[in-house]
Amino acid sequence: MADALTVYGFLSAKLKTRISAFLPGDRLDDAIRAKSLQEAFLPLRGSYFESLENIYSTTGDLKAVEAELFAMEAAAYIELFHFLEDPALSFVRATARAVEIEAVKSVLRLWFDAHARGRAIDDRTGYIFRGRVIESLDMEAIVNAPTAADLVALFRATIYEEIVSRLIPEAVMLGSVFELESAMDRLYFEGLFEACSRLNTKDQEIARRFVGLEVDIQNLTSLVRLRSFHDMPGDKVGRYLIDFGSSVSASSLAQAYTTDSIAGAAGALLGHRYENLASIWNKGDTKTRLAALERVLRQVRVSEAERLLGGYPFSIGIILSYLVLKTEELRGVRTVLNAKYYGLAEDRIRSVV
Amino acid sequence: MMFTVPMKLLSAAVLSRDATFVSDELLRIGSLDAVSMKDISGTNADAISNQPRDGAADRIREARKRVEGLLSLADPAIPRPDPAGFVGSAIPDAAIIEKQLDAVAAHINGIRERQKEIQEQILKLDEIRRQVEAYGTTHERPVLAGSSLLVIRSGTVAESDWPSLEKALASSPAVLAPADVPVNNRRSLLVVTLKRDDARTMAALGRYHWTDTERAAEGKGNADEALKDINAKRDKLRRTLDECAADFRKLYEEKGASLADAWAGLRAAELSLRVRSNFSHTESVSLLSGWIPVSDQRLVEDGIRKASDGRCYIEWLDAGQASVDGMAPPVAMKNPRILVPFQTLVTNFGVPEYGTIDPTPFVAVAYLCMFGLMFGDAGHGLVLVIVGALGLLRARKAGKPSTLSRLILYCGGAAIVAGLLFGSIFGQPLLPPLWFNYHGVVAGEAELAAGGVRSVYDILGITIKFGIAILGLGLLINWINLTRQKKWLPLFLDKAGLVGGWIYGAGAWVAFYFVGHQYRELPSMGLLIPLLAIPTVLLAFKAPLEYLEKRRSGHEKGKFGGGTIMVFFMEWIVSILEIYSGYLANTLSFMRVAGLGIAHVSLMVAFAQIAAMVSPNGAISIPGLIILLAGNTLVIALEGLSAGIQALRLNYYEFFSKYFNGTGRAYSPISFRSVD
């Protein structure tokens, strides 16, 4: 097996250079202060995001810009494949599955809207991500599949075949893709855990911490959504949670859900650094609480990434840090541009970026 | 050019009512590097107040930046007018300008919304086109009807209903392929939609009394027709998009000039307010102070007198008089345009101390000599000249800085000169060398060697002598600087002072003597004592003399004792080590110049040999040429970069360490050239 320096030496240097070229905070702040959406693109000039202005100027279409941002996120993962070998490659591919699943979910939602709900989707199909992350999927055919059987056929011989064939008929019957999407999330984490177990001891330690945090975030977000939007009975919650979070087990969380102590569970989940979470949680309506929660969760992710970045450079940590920070960078740009489109006030934008 | 630009400190008092005129005049001249009057007024500081920070200035700055952004959206970019013509005008009302800018932004937003609507329709058509293309586009494969995704309907509508139907389906993702001529007052039509949109399309067709007909197996029923219609629709939408672009251009034709004027007005006001923000005030008098280049003294004084109608008091202080804490004069370097890239290299390292020698011309010569010695090839140099020239043209066209391109251009020139000296073109000794045949020396072909250089040791010797010359020049510059600054103790006893130079010069001579005598003999003691021993002993006086000077000035209040003597002794030992080992390392460091030069030649010889191997009979072959081309490209890219970096390193760490004090503050006058 190649030593850590051979595996990560080049990539570590490359990614650290990339991170140093990320959009500086003051540029994003300039975009926040811009008086119109068109002007918000100006501070992005000379950066990785320069091409977005051209897309917007020629189409006037922010969705096209968002589609490009999604493609950039996928490209960030895919590019790493070329520089790695197993078992690190398998792990990075497993993390990239998150992007692919997001793309698959979008396209399934479109299919579901058009076929199960009879809604028009013409204004959305143009923005489908048609690139390949891991699986070879014909997104065009999926969204246009005339029947559920045709749809299932399109997922044949992919990792999604079992889930889609099992849950699409149920989704059509129940009128909801929630189960399907939850199953896909679980699939992502199962793959991540499996890939993680194949890493060497040192990488495994780092990756488990990262994956555990991801699980915590996923579980907490699921809990909030289950309560706020689906009003799920307590005894059914457990099956939507992923086990092996970094702080609290899925069963404890499920118990917290039934005893209506999500705030306490959230505090325990995020550790002492975020003990004020309970006070945030108890304020405002569901929407406000969700926003506050997501903000804290993002902060945790970024803190973890920065901590990893400052540590031993020849490990899987540098890759995970890069991916987290890249995702955050893309999210920041996406959020600001959307906020400008909807004319939100600067303070409001800053509160979510 | 030899020294940094001499400065004078201006202090002036004008009536408050004249302050605006004076600040505008100072802005026009653009020479004032302002300092706060409070910093130089000493005990009277309480009697004066600084200009309160005004929110209006920030608002004007924000508005100016916003106009700049909006101007940059125009294609081609609208040139910004010279704000000088707007100095003295009333300060623009930021609120009014902001409203104008909001109107422009809203107009742009309106255009973008229109573009978005059109784009959505284009995307829908694109989707249908993808489907059509996926199921064949030729007469041989008219299989649209068999597509699982598309629905094709063939039918007729009354000619009178046709325009309305066309309009009704214009915004839906349906492709209409009508017959050119109606028959019996009915128009035949082929309608292609995605299956998922069929219900909506059918509803529209039903409203206009659509009648199904059997579709012909050929002709209009094939994918080509559908594609034709899609393309026609798409072209039409594209033309509408072009109209949006035309509207955008029209907006800038209408508003561009006023935006540019607004920018100039705001910029002039912003800078004028910035000058004024440095003024201090008493009840009825405004006080201003700042550094001015001596060459502009007359101009500034006349300007202030004219602007205040003679109601002013002006005082000039020489830089030496004004050098109090925090009041060091700013440093400006005045070099010909040709030396600008080298000045950038200097300022990247640091700003020299005020009143010292401007190192730019020396850096230019040293850098180019080093680069030429490391990259001596006329062909490769020519490539660099071409690359630099192209970069220069491109930068000029884009209105961007061209410093790097210029530097590449100059390096190319240096490489050409060196290439001619060594007779090297694209790695081949094709020309008679003016100095010596580098290839012959490196390849060990003594018969080719000339100019007194017969082996790589001779080349190493040349670079060591070159290094001694560079370090000697650095010492000389240091001595001149210290003399001008009247820093006598460092001048004599510092490691880069006269004694240090004495040891270095003598040490170099002793080293050459030793080498010249086959490493067996040193000069006699009678020579070594005055050459090395005496200056080494003299170094021992440095620490005690510094101590005495500090005690005299009150900076040293500790008790003198055995510990102090021990410190003196240790400092002496450290100085000796620093001088002997430091200078040796500095000098040997120049061997990298030979190293890179030899590597350059060796690589080219290696590529020539590889090329010869693929053509054993000696004939020129395509693979051989490819190898030579690849080799030359690799060497130009890698060696060019290495030589550039190493030349910079030798300047920064060997040459600068002898005299350069990068503690200066760059001269930064408030002018229309200010960058912000």
PDB file of N, CA and C in Angstrom, chain B residues 306-387:
ATOM      1  N   LYS B 306      -2.738  81.095  -5.052  1.00  0.00           N
ATOM      2  CA  LYS B 306      -3.757  81.486  -6.033  1.00  0.00           C
ATOM      3  C   LYS B 306      -5.165  81.111  -5.536  1.00  0.00           C
ATOM      4  N   ALA B 307      -5.293  79.901  -5.000  1.00  0.00           N
ATOM      5  CA  ALA B 307      -6.617  79.437  -4.561  1.00  0.00           C
ATOM      6  C   ALA B 307      -7.120  80.225  -3.361  1.00  0.00           C
ATOM      7  N   SER B 308      -6.193  80.689  -2.525  1.00  0.00           N
ATOM      8  CA  SER B 308      -6.626  81.432  -1.333  1.00  0.00           C
ATOM      9  C   SER B 308      -6.534  82.944  -1.545  1.00  0.00           C
ATOM     10  N   ASP B 309      -6.223  83.324  -2.762  1.00  0.00           N
ATOM     11  CA  ASP B 309      -6.080  84.745  -3.093  1.00  0.00           C
ATOM     12  C   ASP B 309      -5.026  85.393  -2.195  1.00  0.00           C
ATOM     13  N   GLY B 310      -4.010  84.661  -1.888  1.00  0.00           N
ATOM     14  CA  GLY B 310      -2.905  85.199  -1.095  1.00  0.00           C
ATOM     15  C   GLY B 310      -3.154  85.168   0.400  1.00  0.00           C
ATOM     16  N   ARG B 311      -4.357  84.764   0.830  1.00  0.00           N
ATOM     17  CA  ARG B 311      -4.670  84.775   2.268  1.00  0.00           C
ATOM     18  C   ARG B 311      -4.216  83.428   2.872  1.00  0.00           C
ATOM     19  N   CYS B 312      -2.922  83.292   3.007  1.00  0.00           N
ATOM     20  CA  CYS B 312      -2.428  82.011   3.524  1.00  0.00           C
ATOM     21  C   CYS B 312      -1.053  82.196   4.145  1.00  0.00           C
ATOM     22  N   TYR B 313      -0.698  81.219   4.979  1.00  0.00           N
ATOM     23  CA  TYR B 313       0.659  81.175   5.514  1.00  0.00           C
ATOM     24  C   TYR B 313       1.220  79.804   5.164  1.00  0.00           C
ATOM     25  N   ILE B 314       2.410  79.816   4.553  1.00  0.00           N
ATOM     26  CA  ILE B 314       2.993  78.544   4.099  1.00  0.00           C
ATOM     27  C   ILE B 314       4.382  78.379   4.683  1.00  0.00           C
ATOM     28  N   GLU B 315       4.644  77.187   5.160  1.00  0.00           N
ATOM     29  CA  GLU B 315       5.966  76.893   5.706  1.00  0.00           C
ATOM     30  C   GLU B 315       6.457  75.565   5.116  1.00  0.00           C
ATOM     31  N   TRP B 316       7.733  75.546   4.770  1.00  0.00           N
ATOM     32  CA  TRP B 316       8.319  74.311   4.212  1.00  0.00           C
ATOM     33  C   TRP B 316       9.399  73.808   5.142  1.00  0.00           C
ATOM     34  N   LEU B 317       9.399  72.548   5.414  1.00  0.00           N
ATOM     35  CA  LEU B 317      10.452  71.942   6.226  1.00  0.00           C
ATOM     36  C   LEU B 317      11.160  70.885   5.409  1.00  0.00           C
ATOM     37  N   ASP B 318      12.484  70.867   5.541  1.00  0.00           N
ATOM     38  CA  ASP B 318      13.236  69.819   4.854  1.00  0.00           C
ATOM     39  C   ASP B 318      12.978  68.481   5.534  1.00  0.00           C
ATOM     40  N   ALA B 319      13.180  67.430   4.783  1.00  0.00           N
ATOM     41  CA  ALA B 319      12.908  66.093   5.327  1.00  0.00           C
ATOM     42  C   ALA B 319      13.711  65.832   6.587  1.00  0.00           C
ATOM     43  N   GLY B 320      14.953  66.284   6.625  1.00  0.00           N
ATOM     44  CA  GLY B 320      15.811  66.063   7.786  1.00  0.00           C
ATOM     45  C   GLY B 320      15.239  66.732   9.021  1.00  0.00           C
ATOM     46  N   GLN B 321      14.718  67.963   8.852  1.00  0.00           N
ATOM     47  CA  GLN B 321      14.159  68.688   9.981  1.00  0.00           C
ATOM     48  C   GLN B 321      12.896  68.014  10.503  1.00  0.00           C
ATOM     49  N   ALA B 322      12.167  67.455   9.603  1.00  0.00           N
ATOM     50  CA  ALA B 322      10.844  66.961   9.972  1.00  0.00           C
ATOM     51  C   ALA B 322      10.839  65.531  10.460  1.00  0.00           C
ATOM     52  N   SER B 323      11.997  64.894  10.435  1.00  0.00           N
ATOM     53  CA  SER B 323      12.013  63.478  10.806  1.00  0.00           C
ATOM     54  C   SER B 323      11.828  63.295  12.303  1.00  0.00           C
ATOM     55  N   VAL B 324      10.590  63.358  12.700  1.00  0.00           N
ATOM     56  CA  VAL B 324      10.260  63.047  14.086  1.00  0.00           C
ATOM     57  C   VAL B 324       9.512  61.736  14.087  1.00  0.00           C
ATOM     58  N   ASP B 325       9.228  61.214  15.301  1.00  0.00           N
ATOM     59  CA  ASP B 325       8.570  59.907  15.387  1.00  0.00           C
ATOM     60  C   ASP B 325       7.281  59.886  14.574  1.00  0.00           C
ATOM     61  N   GLY B 326       7.145  58.876  13.768  1.00  0.00           N
ATOM     62  CA  GLY B 326       5.925  58.707  12.963  1.00  0.00           C
ATOM     63  C   GLY B 326       5.816  59.684  11.824  1.00  0.00           C
ATOM     64  N   MET B 327       6.849  60.449  11.582  1.00  0.00           N
ATOM     65  CA  MET B 327       6.781  61.467  10.533  1.00  0.00           C
ATOM     66  C   MET B 327       7.849  61.258   9.469  1.00  0.00           C
ATOM     67  N   ALA B 328       8.298  60.038   9.321  1.00  0.00           N
ATOM     68  CA  ALA B 328       9.319  59.776   8.299  1.00  0.00           C
ATOM     69  C   ALA B 328       8.752  60.128   6.937  1.00  0.00           C
ATOM     70  N   PRO B 329       9.559  60.785   6.102  1.00  0.00           N
ATOM     71  CA  PRO B 329       9.045  61.180   4.786  1.00  0.00           C
ATOM     72  C   PRO B 329       8.696  59.958   3.948  1.00  0.00           C
ATOM     73  N   PRO B 330       7.702  60.078   3.112  1.00  0.00           N
ATOM     74  CA  PRO B 330       7.373  58.949   2.242  1.00  0.00           C
ATOM     75  C   PRO B 330       8.425  58.782   1.151  1.00  0.00           C
ATOM     76  N   VAL B 331       8.462  57.627   0.579  1.00  0.00           N
ATOM     77  CA  VAL B 331       9.497  57.323  -0.402  1.00  0.00           C
ATOM     78  C   VAL B 331       8.898  57.206  -1.803  1.00  0.00           C
ATOM     79  N   ALA B 332       9.429  58.016  -2.705  1.00  0.00           N
ATOM     80  CA  ALA B 332       9.040  57.898  -4.118  1.00  0.00           C
ATOM     81  C   ALA B 332      10.287  57.575  -4.911  1.00  0.00           C
ATOM     82  N   MET B 333      10.135  56.711  -5.885  1.00  0.00           N
ATOM     83  CA  MET B 333      11.267  56.378  -6.756  1.00  0.00           C
ATOM     84  C   MET B 333      10.914  56.842  -8.158  1.00  0.00           C
ATOM     85  N   LYS B 334      11.823  57.576  -8.751  1.00  0.00           N
ATOM     86  CA  LYS B 334      11.541  58.117 -10.070  1.00  0.00           C
ATOM     87  C   LYS B 334      12.472  57.452 -11.073  1.00  0.00           C
ATOM     88  N   ASN B 335      11.917  56.544 -11.809  1.00  0.00           N
ATOM     89  CA  ASN B 335      12.732  55.820 -12.792  1.00  0.00           C
ATOM     90  C   ASN B 335      12.103  55.934 -14.172  1.00  0.00           C
ATOM     91  N   PRO B 336      12.933  55.809 -15.219  1.00  0.00           N
ATOM     92  CA  PRO B 336      12.352  55.818 -16.567  1.00  0.00           C
ATOM     93  C   PRO B 336      11.375  54.648 -16.717  1.00  0.00           C
ATOM     94  N   ARG B 337      10.441  54.804 -17.629  1.00  0.00           N
ATOM     95  CA  ARG B 337       9.386  53.807 -17.838  1.00  0.00           C
ATOM     96  C   ARG B 337       9.961  52.404 -18.082  1.00  0.00           C
ATOM     97  N   ILE B 338      11.087  52.399 -18.741  1.00  0.00           N
ATOM     98  CA  ILE B 338      11.696  51.102 -19.103  1.00  0.00           C
ATOM     99  C   ILE B 338      12.079  50.283 -17.860  1.00  0.00           C
ATOM    100  N   LEU B 339      12.302  50.987 -16.743  1.00  0.00           N
ATOM    101  CA  LEU B 339      12.728  50.280 -15.526  1.00  0.00           C
ATOM    102  C   LEU B 339      11.574  49.934 -14.590  1.00  0.00           C
ATOM    103  N   VAL B 340      10.366  50.256 -15.009  1.00  0.00           N
ATOM    104  CA  VAL B 340       9.210  50.026 -14.122  1.00  0.00           C
ATOM    105  C   VAL B 340       9.103  48.570 -13.633  1.00  0.00           C
ATOM    106  N   PRO B 341       9.311  47.552 -14.487  1.00  0.00           N
ATOM    107  CA  PRO B 341       9.207  46.175 -13.971  1.00  0.00           C
ATOM    108  C   PRO B 341      10.196  45.898 -12.839  1.00  0.00           C
ATOM    109  N   PHE B 342      11.378  46.495 -12.922  1.00  0.00           N
ATOM    110  CA  PHE B 342      12.389  46.248 -11.894  1.00  0.00           C
ATOM    111  C   PHE B 342      12.056  47.020 -10.615  1.00  0.00           C
ATOM    112  N   GLN B 343      11.437  48.190 -10.806  1.00  0.00           N
ATOM    113  CA  GLN B 343      10.988  48.928  -9.626  1.00  0.00           C
ATOM    114  C   GLN B 343       9.925  48.107  -8.891  1.00  0.00           C
ATOM    115  N   THR B 344       9.084  47.421  -9.671  1.00  0.00           N
ATOM    116  CA  THR B 344       8.073  46.559  -9.046  1.00  0.00           C
ATOM    117  C   THR B 344       8.730  45.431  -8.265  1.00  0.00           C
ATOM    118  N   LEU B 345       9.816  44.876  -8.826  1.00  0.00           N
ATOM    119  CA  LEU B 345      10.530  43.815  -8.106  1.00  0.00           C
ATOM    120  C   LEU B 345      11.064  44.347  -6.773  1.00  0.00           C
ATOM    121  N   VAL B 346      11.548  45.588  -6.803  1.00  0.00           N
ATOM    122  CA  VAL B 346      12.086  46.188  -5.574  1.00  0.00           C
ATOM    123  C   VAL B 346      10.972  46.402  -4.561  1.00  0.00           C
ATOM    124  N   THR B 347       9.877  47.016  -4.999  1.00  0.00           N
ATOM    125  CA  THR B 347       8.811  47.333  -4.038  1.00  0.00           C
ATOM    126  C   THR B 347       8.088  46.082  -3.552  1.00  0.00           C
ATOM    127  N   ASN B 348       8.138  45.004  -4.343  1.00  0.00           N
ATOM    128  CA  ASN B 348       7.562  43.746  -3.851  1.00  0.00           C
ATOM    129  C   ASN B 348       8.317  43.255  -2.623  1.00  0.00           C
ATOM    130  N   PHE B 349       9.595  43.569  -2.571  1.00  0.00           N
ATOM    131  CA  PHE B 349      10.417  43.159  -1.427  1.00  0.00           C
ATOM    132  C   PHE B 349      10.214  44.125  -0.263  1.00  0.00           C
ATOM    133  N   GLY B 350      10.176  45.391  -0.581  1.00  0.00           N
ATOM    134  CA  GLY B 350       9.996  46.418   0.441  1.00  0.00           C
ATOM    135  C   GLY B 350      10.281  47.790  -0.139  1.00  0.00           C
ATOM    136  N   VAL B 351       9.880  48.801   0.606  1.00  0.00           N
ATOM    137  CA  VAL B 351      10.140  50.177   0.140  1.00  0.00           C
ATOM    138  C   VAL B 351      11.438  50.635   0.803  1.00  0.00           C
ATOM    139  N   PRO B 352      12.414  51.110  -0.005  1.00  0.00           N
ATOM    140  CA  PRO B 352      13.678  51.517   0.615  1.00  0.00           C
ATOM    141  C   PRO B 352      13.497  52.696   1.568  1.00  0.00           C
ATOM    142  N   GLU B 353      14.486  52.864   2.410  1.00  0.00           N
ATOM    143  CA  GLU B 353      14.435  53.962   3.370  1.00  0.00           C
ATOM    144  C   GLU B 353      14.572  55.290   2.634  1.00  0.00           C
ATOM    145  N   TYR B 354      13.929  56.313   3.156  1.00  0.00           N
ATOM    146  CA  TYR B 354      13.987  57.627   2.515  1.00  0.00           C
ATOM    147  C   TYR B 354      15.437  58.131   2.448  1.00  0.00           C
ATOM    148  N   GLY B 355      15.792  58.711   1.315  1.00  0.00           N
ATOM    149  CA  GLY B 355      17.107  59.335   1.157  1.00  0.00           C
ATOM    150  C   GLY B 355      18.206  58.370   0.771  1.00  0.00           C
ATOM    151  N   THR B 356      17.881  57.087   0.676  1.00  0.00           N
ATOM    152  CA  THR B 356      18.920  56.125   0.288  1.00  0.00           C
ATOM    153  C   THR B 356      18.936  55.967  -1.233  1.00  0.00           C
ATOM    154  N   ILE B 357      19.905  55.202  -1.697  1.00  0.00           N
ATOM    155  CA  ILE B 357      20.014  54.969  -3.139  1.00  0.00           C
ATOM    156  C   ILE B 357      18.831  54.126  -3.604  1.00  0.00           C
ATOM    157  N   ASP B 358      18.225  54.556  -4.708  1.00  0.00           N
ATOM    158  CA  ASP B 358      17.156  53.761  -5.311  1.00  0.00           C
ATOM    159  C   ASP B 358      17.812  52.576  -6.020  1.00  0.00           C
ATOM    160  N   PRO B 359      17.543  51.350  -5.545  1.00  0.00           N
ATOM    161  CA  PRO B 359      18.276  50.205  -6.113  1.00  0.00           C
ATOM    162  C   PRO B 359      17.798  49.772  -7.492  1.00  0.00           C
ATOM    163  N   THR B 360      16.721  50.382  -7.987  1.00  0.00           N
ATOM    164  CA  THR B 360      16.101  49.882  -9.228  1.00  0.00           C
ATOM    165  C   THR B 360      17.091  49.685 -10.387  1.00  0.00           C
ATOM    166  N   PRO B 361      17.901  50.698 -10.751  1.00  0.00           N
ATOM    167  CA  PRO B 361      18.792  50.507 -11.912  1.00  0.00           C
ATOM    168  C   PRO B 361      19.794  49.372 -11.686  1.00  0.00           C
ATOM    169  N   PHE B 362      20.264  49.247 -10.437  1.00  0.00           N
ATOM    170  CA  PHE B 362      21.234  48.184 -10.152  1.00  0.00           C
ATOM    171  C   PHE B 362      20.571  46.810 -10.242  1.00  0.00           C
ATOM    172  N   VAL B 363      19.320  46.755  -9.732  1.00  0.00           N
ATOM    173  CA  VAL B 363      18.583  45.487  -9.805  1.00  0.00           C
ATOM    174  C   VAL B 363      18.357  45.116 -11.269  1.00  0.00           C
ATOM    175  N   ALA B 364      18.037  46.118 -12.083  1.00  0.00           N
ATOM    176  CA  ALA B 364      17.778  45.849 -13.510  1.00  0.00           C
ATOM    177  C   ALA B 364      19.002  45.204 -14.156  1.00  0.00           C
ATOM    178  N   VAL B 365      20.157  45.820 -13.934  1.00  0.00           N
ATOM    179  CA  VAL B 365      21.381  45.302 -14.556  1.00  0.00           C
ATOM    180  C   VAL B 365      21.720  43.924 -13.993  1.00  0.00           C
ATOM    181  N   ALA B 366      21.695  43.815 -12.652  1.00  0.00           N
ATOM    182  CA  ALA B 366      22.076  42.546 -12.016  1.00  0.00           C
ATOM    183  C   ALA B 366      21.122  41.431 -12.442  1.00  0.00           C
ATOM    184  N   TYR B 367      19.828  41.738 -12.430  1.00  0.00           N
ATOM    185  CA  TYR B 367      18.827  40.706 -12.750  1.00  0.00           C
ATOM    186  C   TYR B 367      19.018  40.199 -14.180  1.00  0.00           C
ATOM    187  N   LEU B 368      19.179  41.127 -15.094  1.00  0.00           N
ATOM    188  CA  LEU B 368      19.295  40.718 -16.499  1.00  0.00           C
ATOM    189  C   LEU B 368      20.601  39.965 -16.751  1.00  0.00           C
ATOM    190  N   CYS B 369      21.685  40.405 -16.079  1.00  0.00           N
ATOM    191  CA  CYS B 369      22.951  39.677 -16.234  1.00  0.00           C
ATOM    192  C   CYS B 369      22.805  38.248 -15.729  1.00  0.00           C
ATOM    193  N   MET B 370      22.188  38.132 -14.544  1.00  0.00           N
ATOM    194  CA  MET B 370      22.021  36.791 -13.960  1.00  0.00           C
ATOM    195  C   MET B 370      21.161  35.930 -14.877  1.00  0.00           C
ATOM    196  N   PHE B 371      20.062  36.507 -15.343  1.00  0.00           N
ATOM    197  CA  PHE B 371      19.155  35.732 -16.196  1.00  0.00           C
ATOM    198  C   PHE B 371      19.878  35.294 -17.468  1.00  0.00           C
ATOM    199  N   GLY B 372      20.606  36.234 -18.069  1.00  0.00           N
ATOM    200  CA  GLY B 372      21.316  35.925 -19.313  1.00  0.00           C
ATOM    201  C   GLY B 372      22.327  34.811 -19.118  1.00  0.00           C
ATOM    202  N   LEU B 373      23.065  34.850 -17.993  1.00  0.00           N
ATOM    203  CA  LEU B 373      24.071  33.809 -17.738  1.00  0.00           C
ATOM    204  C   LEU B 373      23.425  32.438 -17.518  1.00  0.00           C
ATOM    205  N   MET B 374      22.223  32.460 -16.949  1.00  0.00           N
ATOM    206  CA  MET B 374      21.545  31.177 -16.680  1.00  0.00           C
ATOM    207  C   MET B 374      20.770  30.675 -17.893  1.00  0.00           C
ATOM    208  N   PHE B 375      20.403  31.574 -18.774  1.00  0.00           N
ATOM    209  CA  PHE B 375      19.495  31.222 -19.870  1.00  0.00           C
ATOM    210  C   PHE B 375      20.070  31.766 -21.183  1.00  0.00           C
ATOM    211  N   GLY B 376      21.354  31.504 -21.395  1.00  0.00           N
ATOM    212  CA  GLY B 376      22.032  32.102 -22.552  1.00  0.00           C
ATOM    213  C   GLY B 376      21.768  31.366 -23.850  1.00  0.00           C
ATOM    214  N   ASP B 377      20.701  31.719 -24.507  1.00  0.00           N
ATOM    215  CA  ASP B 377      20.363  31.093 -25.786  1.00  0.00           C
ATOM    216  C   ASP B 377      19.558  32.099 -26.604  1.00  0.00           C
ATOM    217  N   ALA B 378      20.122  32.463 -27.769  1.00  0.00           N
ATOM    218  CA  ALA B 378      19.473  33.516 -28.572  1.00  0.00           C
ATOM    219  C   ALA B 378      18.099  33.073 -29.070  1.00  0.00           C
ATOM    220  N   GLY B 379      17.974  31.778 -29.430  1.00  0.00           N
ATOM    221  CA  GLY B 379      16.677  31.283 -29.917  1.00  0.00           C
ATOM    222  C   GLY B 379      15.633  31.299 -28.828  1.00  0.00           C
ATOM    223  N   HIS B 380      16.005  30.784 -27.666  1.00  0.00           N
ATOM    224  CA  HIS B 380      15.066  30.764 -26.543  1.00  0.00           C
ATOM    225  C   HIS B 380      14.719  32.189 -26.116  1.00  0.00           C
ATOM    226  N   GLY B 381      15.722  33.052 -26.171  1.00  0.00           N
ATOM    227  CA  GLY B 381      15.481  34.457 -25.843  1.00  0.00           C
ATOM    228  C   GLY B 381      14.472  35.080 -26.792  1.00  0.00           C
ATOM    229  N   LEU B 382      14.619  34.711 -28.083  1.00  0.00           N
ATOM    230  CA  LEU B 382      13.685  35.252 -29.082  1.00  0.00           C
ATOM    231  C   LEU B 382      12.246  34.818 -28.770  1.00  0.00           C
ATOM    232  N   VAL B 383      12.113  33.568 -28.343  1.00  0.00           N
ATOM    233  CA  VAL B 383      10.770  33.084 -27.972  1.00  0.00           C
ATOM    234  C   VAL B 383      10.215  33.926 -26.816  1.00  0.00           C
ATOM    235  N   LEU B 384      11.071  34.185 -25.824  1.00  0.00           N
ATOM    236  CA  LEU B 384      10.615  34.991 -24.691  1.00  0.00           C
ATOM    237  C   LEU B 384      10.239  36.400 -25.141  1.00  0.00           C
ATOM    238  N   VAL B 385      11.026  36.957 -26.063  1.00  0.00           N
ATOM    239  CA  VAL B 385      10.711  38.299 -26.576  1.00  0.00           C
ATOM    240  C   VAL B 385       9.329  38.285 -27.232  1.00  0.00           C
ATOM    241  N   ILE B 386       9.077  37.243 -28.019  1.00  0.00           N
ATOM    242  CA  ILE B 386       7.768  37.162 -28.706  1.00  0.00           C
ATOM    243  C   ILE B 386       6.639  37.003 -27.679  1.00  0.00           C
ATOM    244  N   VAL B 387       6.867  36.114 -26.704  1.00  0.00           N
ATOM    245  CA  VAL B 387       5.838  35.911 -25.666  1.00  0.00           C
ATOM    246  C   VAL B 387       5.591  37.219 -24.913  1.00  0.00           C
TER     247      VAL B 387
END
